[in-house]
């Protein structure tokens, strides 16, 4: 059964095709297919605004009914396992499961346990600190939409790399597509545990000087228990994307952020709301990218 669990499972040409397909949906160059037999359930065990709602809208554009599973009201409160929840929903005709969970690789383990189910597709909507493939794909779509290609670009990812599943998936994606210059910027305490691609640096200047794209990451207060020594005022002073720090990047540098944004911590309001910000364009693109992902799984 076909699942979409992490970027590393996708060949580079599939990644590029998904981005092109999403752009074609957005520009109305491609008709929206109708998947009349499909049904999608959103199973979110962690908070979400953008990801959950964009999957819902994407399914709607593809004529797929959506069920929003509400954990607090479900039988999991009576001890039912996620695996049994999925089998139960599948018995009612649901075949697409968009799952977000706080445990690393939970969706992968679930996919293995459900390998006997003929007609179940699992989409990873974020697992712990491990992967967030749909966010990485929509980020690529947004960069290609504005810059045309990755060729010759310098891209900097700035912030809490240690706890960021978005940064992990972006590293896989940029490695697969052969990006020449990826810089990963953070204080050492936030350097990633599994660094696989890009140049790590503690220097914001080194990372964003002449950059074409600056991706800021949220300071994830809910995942900071082990970093109690980190002082947010010092972080802001050294690493925030502000009008001043952004001046070191190229004049036409794109500023991106997966959201939700902590204004005044990792990025200043003047940048979030400024002319170089593509943050809302990322959100908008997310709907079209998730349409392309669902189509990929169903065809
Ligand atoms: C991200 C997430 O949940 O991983 N947000 C998102 O999906 N747009 C990033 C974050 O929470 O910081």
Coordinates of C-alpha atoms and ligand atoms in Angstrom, one line a residue:
X1 CA 0.0 0.0 0.0
X2 CA 1.3 3.5 -0.9
X3 CA 1.9 5.8 2.0
X4 CA 3.6 9.2 2.3
X5 CA 5.7 9.1 5.4
X6 CA 8.9 11.0 4.8
X7 CA 10.8 12.8 2.0
X8 CA 13.5 10.2 1.7
X9 CA 11.0 7.7 0.3
X10 CA 10.4 9.9 -2.8
X11 CA 12.8 10.0 -5.7
X12 CA 14.0 13.5 -6.7
X13 CA 11.9 13.5 -9.9
X14 CA 8.8 12.6 -8.0
X15 CA 9.5 15.5 -5.6
X16 CA 9.8 17.9 -8.5
X17 CA 6.7 16.5 -10.2
X18 CA 4.6 17.0 -7.1
X19 CA 5.8 20.7 -6.9
X20 CA 4.9 21.2 -10.6
X21 CA 1.6 19.5 -10.2
X22 CA 0.7 21.7 -7.2
X23 CA 1.7 24.8 -9.1
X24 CA -0.5 23.7 -12.0
X25 CA -3.5 23.2 -9.6
X26 CA -2.8 26.7 -8.2
X27 CA -2.6 28.4 -11.6
X28 CA -5.7 26.5 -12.9
X29 CA -3.6 24.9 -15.6
X30 CA -4.7 21.5 -14.4
X31 CA -8.3 20.3 -13.8
X32 CA -9.0 19.1 -10.3
X33 CA -9.6 15.3 -10.5
X34 CA -12.6 13.8 -8.7
X35 CA -11.8 10.9 -6.4
X36 CA -15.4 9.9 -5.7
X37 CA -14.7 6.6 -3.9
X38 CA -12.2 8.1 -1.5
X39 CA -12.7 9.3 2.1
X40 CA -10.2 11.1 4.3
X41 CA -9.8 11.2 8.0
X42 CA -7.7 13.8 9.8
X43 CA -6.3 12.2 12.9
X44 CA -4.4 15.0 14.8
X45 CA -3.0 14.1 18.2
X46 CA -1.2 17.4 18.4
X47 CA -2.3 21.0 17.7
X48 CA -2.6 22.2 14.2
X49 CA -4.3 25.0 12.3
X50 CA -2.6 25.2 8.8
X51 CA -1.8 21.6 8.2
X52 CA -5.1 20.1 9.3
X53 CA -7.3 22.7 7.5
X54 CA -5.3 22.6 4.3
X55 CA -5.7 18.8 4.1
X56 CA -9.4 19.3 4.6
X57 CA -9.6 21.9 1.8
X58 CA -7.3 19.9 -0.5
X59 CA -9.7 16.9 -0.1
X60 CA -12.7 19.1 -0.7
X61 CA -11.2 20.3 -4.0
X62 CA -10.8 16.7 -5.0
X63 CA -14.4 15.8 -4.1
X64 CA -13.3 13.7 -1.2
X65 CA -15.4 13.8 2.0
X66 CA -13.4 14.5 5.2
X67 CA -13.9 13.2 8.7
X68 CA -12.2 15.2 11.5
X69 CA -11.5 12.8 14.3
X70 CA -11.7 14.5 17.7
X71 CA -9.5 12.6 20.1
X72 CA -11.1 13.9 23.2
X73 CA -14.5 12.5 22.1
X74 CA -13.2 9.2 20.7
X75 CA -13.0 5.7 22.0
X76 CA -9.3 6.1 22.5
X77 CA -10.2 7.6 25.8
X78 CA -11.6 4.1 26.6
X79 CA -8.2 2.6 25.8
X80 CA -8.6 1.8 22.1
X81 CA -5.3 1.7 20.2
X82 CA -4.6 4.0 17.2
X83 CA -4.3 0.9 15.1
X84 CA -7.8 -0.2 16.0
X85 CA -9.1 3.3 15.5
X86 CA -7.7 3.2 11.9
X87 CA -9.1 -0.3 11.3
X88 CA -12.5 0.8 12.6
X89 CA -12.6 3.9 10.4
X90 CA -11.4 1.8 7.4
X91 CA -14.3 -0.6 8.0
X92 CA -16.6 2.4 7.4
X93 CA -14.9 3.1 4.1
X94 CA -12.2 5.6 5.0
X95 CA -9.0 5.0 3.0
X96 CA -6.9 8.1 3.5
X97 CA -5.5 8.8 7.0
X98 CA -3.7 12.1 7.6
X99 CA -2.0 11.6 11.0
X100 CA 0.0 14.0 13.3
X101 CA 1.5 12.6 16.4
X102 CA 4.1 13.6 19.0
X103 CA 6.0 10.3 18.9
X104 CA 8.8 10.0 16.3
X105 CA 8.0 7.4 13.5
X106 CA 4.6 6.6 14.9
X107 CA 3.0 6.7 11.4
X108 CA 5.8 4.4 10.1
X109 CA 5.2 1.9 12.8
X110 CA 1.4 2.1 12.2
X111 CA 1.9 1.5 8.5
X112 CA 3.9 -1.6 9.2
X113 CA 1.3 -3.0 11.6
X114 CA -1.5 -2.3 9.1
X115 CA 0.4 -3.8 6.1
X116 CA -2.4 -6.5 5.8
X117 CA -5.0 -3.7 5.0
X118 CA -5.4 -3.5 1.3
X119 CA -6.8 0.0 1.0
X120 CA -5.2 2.2 3.6
X121 CA -3.0 5.2 2.8
X122 CA -1.2 7.0 5.6
X123 CA 0.0 10.5 5.2
X124 CA 2.5 11.8 7.8
X125 CA 1.3 15.3 8.9
X126 CA 4.2 15.6 11.4
X127 CA 5.7 13.0 13.8
X128 CA 7.5 14.3 16.9
X129 CA 10.8 15.9 16.0
X130 CA 11.3 13.6 13.0
X131 CA 9.6 14.5 9.8
X132 CA 7.0 16.8 8.2
X133 CA 7.1 16.0 4.5
X134 CA 4.1 18.0 3.4
X135 CA 5.6 21.2 4.9
X136 CA 8.9 20.6 3.1
X137 CA 7.1 20.0 -0.2
X138 CA 5.0 23.2 0.1
X139 CA 8.1 25.1 1.0
X140 CA 9.8 23.8 -2.2
X141 CA 6.8 24.7 -4.2
X142 CA 6.9 28.3 -2.9
X143 CA 10.6 28.7 -3.6
X144 CA 10.2 27.3 -7.2
X145 CA 7.2 29.6 -7.8
X146 CA 9.3 32.7 -6.9
X147 CA 12.8 31.7 -8.0
X148 CA 12.1 29.3 -10.9
X149 CA 14.7 26.7 -9.8
X150 CA 17.0 25.8 -6.9
X151 CA 20.0 26.3 -9.1
X152 CA 22.6 28.6 -7.6
X153 CA 20.5 29.5 -4.6
X154 CA 21.8 30.0 -1.1
X155 CA 19.2 28.9 1.5
X156 CA 19.5 29.4 5.3
X157 CA 17.3 27.7 7.9
X158 CA 17.5 29.6 11.2
X159 CA 16.3 28.5 14.6
X160 CA 15.5 25.5 16.7
X161 CA 17.0 22.8 14.4
X162 CA 17.1 20.3 17.2
X163 CA 13.4 20.0 17.7
X164 CA 12.3 20.8 14.2
X165 CA 10.7 18.1 12.0
X166 CA 10.4 20.8 9.3
X167 CA 14.2 21.3 9.2
X168 CA 14.8 17.6 9.1
X169 CA 12.5 17.1 6.1
X170 CA 13.9 20.2 4.4
X171 CA 17.5 18.8 4.8
X172 CA 16.4 15.5 3.1
X173 CA 14.6 17.4 0.3
X174 CA 17.4 19.8 -0.5
X175 CA 20.0 17.0 -0.4
X176 CA 17.9 14.9 -2.8
X177 CA 17.6 17.9 -5.2
X178 CA 21.3 18.7 -5.0
X179 CA 21.0 22.2 -3.5
X180 CA 24.5 23.7 -3.6
X181 CA 24.3 26.0 -0.5
X182 CA 22.3 25.1 2.5
X183 CA 23.2 26.8 5.8
X184 CA 21.8 25.6 9.2
X185 CA 22.0 28.4 11.8
X186 CA 21.4 27.9 15.5
X187 CA 23.1 28.2 18.9
X188 CA 25.0 25.0 19.5
X189 CA 22.4 23.8 22.1
X190 CA 19.9 23.6 19.2
X191 CA 22.1 21.9 16.6
X192 CA 20.3 18.9 15.2
X193 CA 20.9 15.4 16.7
X194 CA 20.9 13.8 13.2
X195 CA 22.5 16.3 11.0
X196 CA 22.7 14.9 7.4
X197 CA 23.0 17.8 5.0
X198 CA 24.0 21.5 5.0
X199 CA 26.7 23.6 6.7
X200 CA 26.0 24.0 10.4
X201 CA 27.0 27.4 11.9
X202 CA 26.4 29.4 15.0
X203 CA 26.8 32.6 13.0
X204 CA 23.7 34.2 11.7
X205 CA 25.8 36.5 9.5
X206 CA 27.6 33.5 7.9
X207 CA 24.3 31.8 7.3
X208 CA 22.2 34.6 5.8
X209 CA 24.8 36.8 4.1
X210 CA 23.8 37.0 0.5
X211 CA 21.1 34.3 1.0
X212 CA 18.3 34.0 -1.5
X213 CA 15.9 32.4 0.9
X214 CA 15.8 32.7 4.7
X215 CA 13.6 30.1 6.5
X216 CA 13.0 31.0 10.2
X217 CA 11.8 28.2 12.5
X218 CA 9.5 28.6 15.5
X219 CA 11.1 28.6 19.0
X220 CA 9.2 25.6 20.2
X221 CA 8.5 26.4 23.8
X222 CA 6.6 23.1 24.3
X223 CA 9.8 21.1 23.4
X224 CA 12.2 23.2 25.4
X225 CA 12.2 21.5 28.8
X226 CA 15.9 20.4 28.4
X227 CA 17.0 23.8 27.3
X228 CA 15.9 25.8 30.3
X229 CA 19.3 27.6 30.2
X230 CA 18.4 29.2 26.9
X231 CA 17.3 32.8 27.3
X232 CA 14.8 34.1 24.7
X233 CA 16.1 37.7 24.9
X234 CA 19.6 36.6 24.1
X235 CA 18.3 34.3 21.3
X236 CA 16.4 37.3 19.8
X237 CA 19.4 39.5 20.0
X238 CA 21.7 37.0 18.2
X239 CA 19.3 35.1 15.9
X240 CA 16.1 36.9 15.2
X241 CA 15.2 37.7 11.6
X242 CA 14.7 41.5 11.9
X243 CA 14.9 44.3 9.4
X244 CA 18.6 44.7 10.4
X245 CA 19.6 41.1 10.1
X246 CA 17.7 40.7 6.9
X247 CA 19.7 43.5 5.3
X248 CA 22.7 41.1 5.2
X249 CA 20.8 38.7 2.9
X250 CA 20.2 39.5 -0.8
X251 CA 17.9 42.4 -1.5
X252 CA 15.3 40.2 -3.0
X253 CA 15.7 37.4 -0.4
X254 CA 12.5 35.5 0.4
X255 CA 11.6 35.1 4.1
X256 CA 9.7 32.0 5.0
X257 CA 8.4 30.4 8.2
X258 CA 6.3 27.2 8.6
X259 CA 4.1 28.9 11.2
X260 CA 2.9 29.4 13.8
X261 CA 5.0 32.5 14.2
X262 CA 6.2 33.8 17.6
X263 CA 6.4 37.5 16.7
X264 CA 9.2 39.3 18.4
X265 CA 11.1 36.0 19.3
X266 CA 12.4 34.3 16.2
X267 CA 11.2 36.9 13.7
X268 CA 10.1 40.5 14.0
X269 CA 6.6 41.8 13.0
X270 CA 8.2 44.2 10.6
X271 CA 9.6 41.2 8.6
X272 CA 6.5 39.0 9.0
X273 CA 4.3 41.7 7.5
X274 CA 6.9 43.2 5.2
X275 CA 7.4 42.9 1.4
X276 CA 9.9 40.0 1.6
X277 CA 7.6 37.8 3.6
X278 CA 6.1 34.7 1.8
X279 CA 4.6 33.2 4.9
X280 CA 1.0 33.5 3.8
X281 CA 1.9 32.4 0.3
X282 CA 3.3 29.2 1.9
X283 CA 0.0 28.7 3.7
X284 CA -2.0 29.2 0.5
X285 CA 0.3 26.9 -1.4
X286 CA -0.2 24.2 1.2
X287 CA -3.7 23.5 -0.1
X288 CA -2.4 22.8 -3.6
X289 CA 0.6 20.8 -2.5
X290 CA -1.7 18.6 -0.4
X291 CA -4.0 18.1 -3.4
X292 CA -0.9 16.9 -5.4
X293 CA 0.1 14.5 -2.5
X294 CA -3.4 13.0 -2.2
X295 CA -3.5 12.5 -6.0
X296 CA -0.1 10.9 -6.0
X297 CA -1.3 8.3 -3.4
X298 CA -4.5 7.5 -5.1
X299 CA -3.3 7.2 -8.7
Ligands
LIG1 C1 5.2 23.1 12.2 C2 4.9 21.8 12.9 O1 3.9 21.6 13.5 O2 5.8 21.0 12.8 N1 4.0 23.8 11.9 C3 3.3 23.5 10.8 O3 2.9 22.4 10.6 N2 3.0 24.5 9.9 C4 6.2 23.9 12.8 C5 6.1 24.2 14.3 O4 5.3 23.7 15.0 O5 6.9 25.0 14.7

